[in-house]
Amino acid sequence: VLSGFLGAGKTTLLSHILSNTEGLRVAVLVNDMAAVNIDEALIAEKVHVAGEQLVALSNGCICCSIREDLVREIRKLAEAEAEADRRRRFDLLVVESTGISVPLPVAATFEFADEQGASLGQVARLDTLVTVVDSERFVSSVLAAESLAERGLAADEHDDRTVADLLVEQVEFADVLVLNKTDLVTPHQADQLEALLRRLNTSAKILRTSRGRIAASEVLNTRRFDLGTAQQSAGGSGSTRMTEAEKYGIRSFVYFARRPFHPQRLLDSALSRSWEGVLRTKGFFWLATRHDVMGIWQSAGGAWQSEPGARWACLLQDDDPTAAAASPEQQDTSGWDPVWGDRCQQLVWIGVDPMDETALRAMLDGCLLTDEEMALGPERWAEELEDPLPPWAVEGEEDEGE
């Protein structure tokens, strides 16, 4: 599955692969948001010359609105293959997704079973998620935090993603990252970008190229994809290659605190400010007015999002003593508070110069409850503290209220 933002060079890369398949027979499925599939027209001649098969999906995105079309066409290709002569018609299918598609929903499609228990995984093996990165524009596009709707690229009227959200997710869920257009940046800029991508995705193979020229074997039949790994790959906080990252001005740190955030101060002092140089934040947080539910925190560029996660582990132990199979130390590497259990702030920050770690830590510290506020306790936090943040739809709460 070939992903990448508009203009990154996906079609150029695919055209090059089709001209140099190294003996592999490749079928191609091209997805385009527009009613007229321009990418199909651009590669049709290459497909015809190579004797391959081309399928076009238009007027929608395979990761959302026309995912059923993707399933249908792959099944048709697989059935045609099964009915063919003993000599295989093709060895591989390359799916070029639209520029606003993210890889993981497409990958999950292969695991989904319908009402009859049938799944794509029974007729096709997902081999590799490849993301093409525009070396010249990636960092500036993430920092701009422009919405897809402002660019006229939203999948539908409900699509509120930013360009930064999309770019980061395309990188985080890739098995292979192709840094394209490296001829348009200096070697130092290419090194800096690679260090940044390594912080966003610690396991992907990274290739550098210009004009999409890479060996087909680097992206075809690699057997690199693993759904479990892909689902857990985003926003890795490991210290891998930190020395190299710092060399190129890539900064990262983990913010940890054992006090809840005051929601009004969090909005006023942190979320309403721009975070200069910050490209990505991700983690979980403790909000005083939503004491029992872990908050999921993430941002790409300047666009912040939150959603409810699970209940804190200490509450699960209270509900079910058998749930405490692991010791507190095993469940939380930063320790277990005798009063608050595993409740804490744990946020990974990744950015470039001039990201100011000291200033950001001070900003977050200022959003924590004071000693006097801590003394009030959870019941009074919920009653007395202003909470202007968007509400969470927490499963079970409506039923309890009724």
mmCIF file of C-alpha atoms in Angstrom, residues 396-402:
data_model
loop_
_atom_site.group_PDB
_atom_site.id
_atom_site.type_symbol
_atom_site.label_atom_id
_atom_site.label_comp_id
_atom_site.label_asym_id
_atom_site.label_seq_id
_atom_site.Cartn_x
_atom_site.Cartn_y
_atom_site.Cartn_z
ATOM 1 C CA GLY A 396 -21.586 3.897 30.414
ATOM 2 C CA GLU A 397 -21.907 7.424 31.817
ATOM 3 C CA GLU A 398 -25.294 8.140 30.244
ATOM 4 C CA ASP A 399 -26.680 4.874 31.513
ATOM 5 C CA GLU A 400 -25.452 5.671 35.038
ATOM 6 C CA GLY A 401 -27.052 9.130 34.849
ATOM 7 C CA GLU A 402 -30.393 7.645 33.887
#
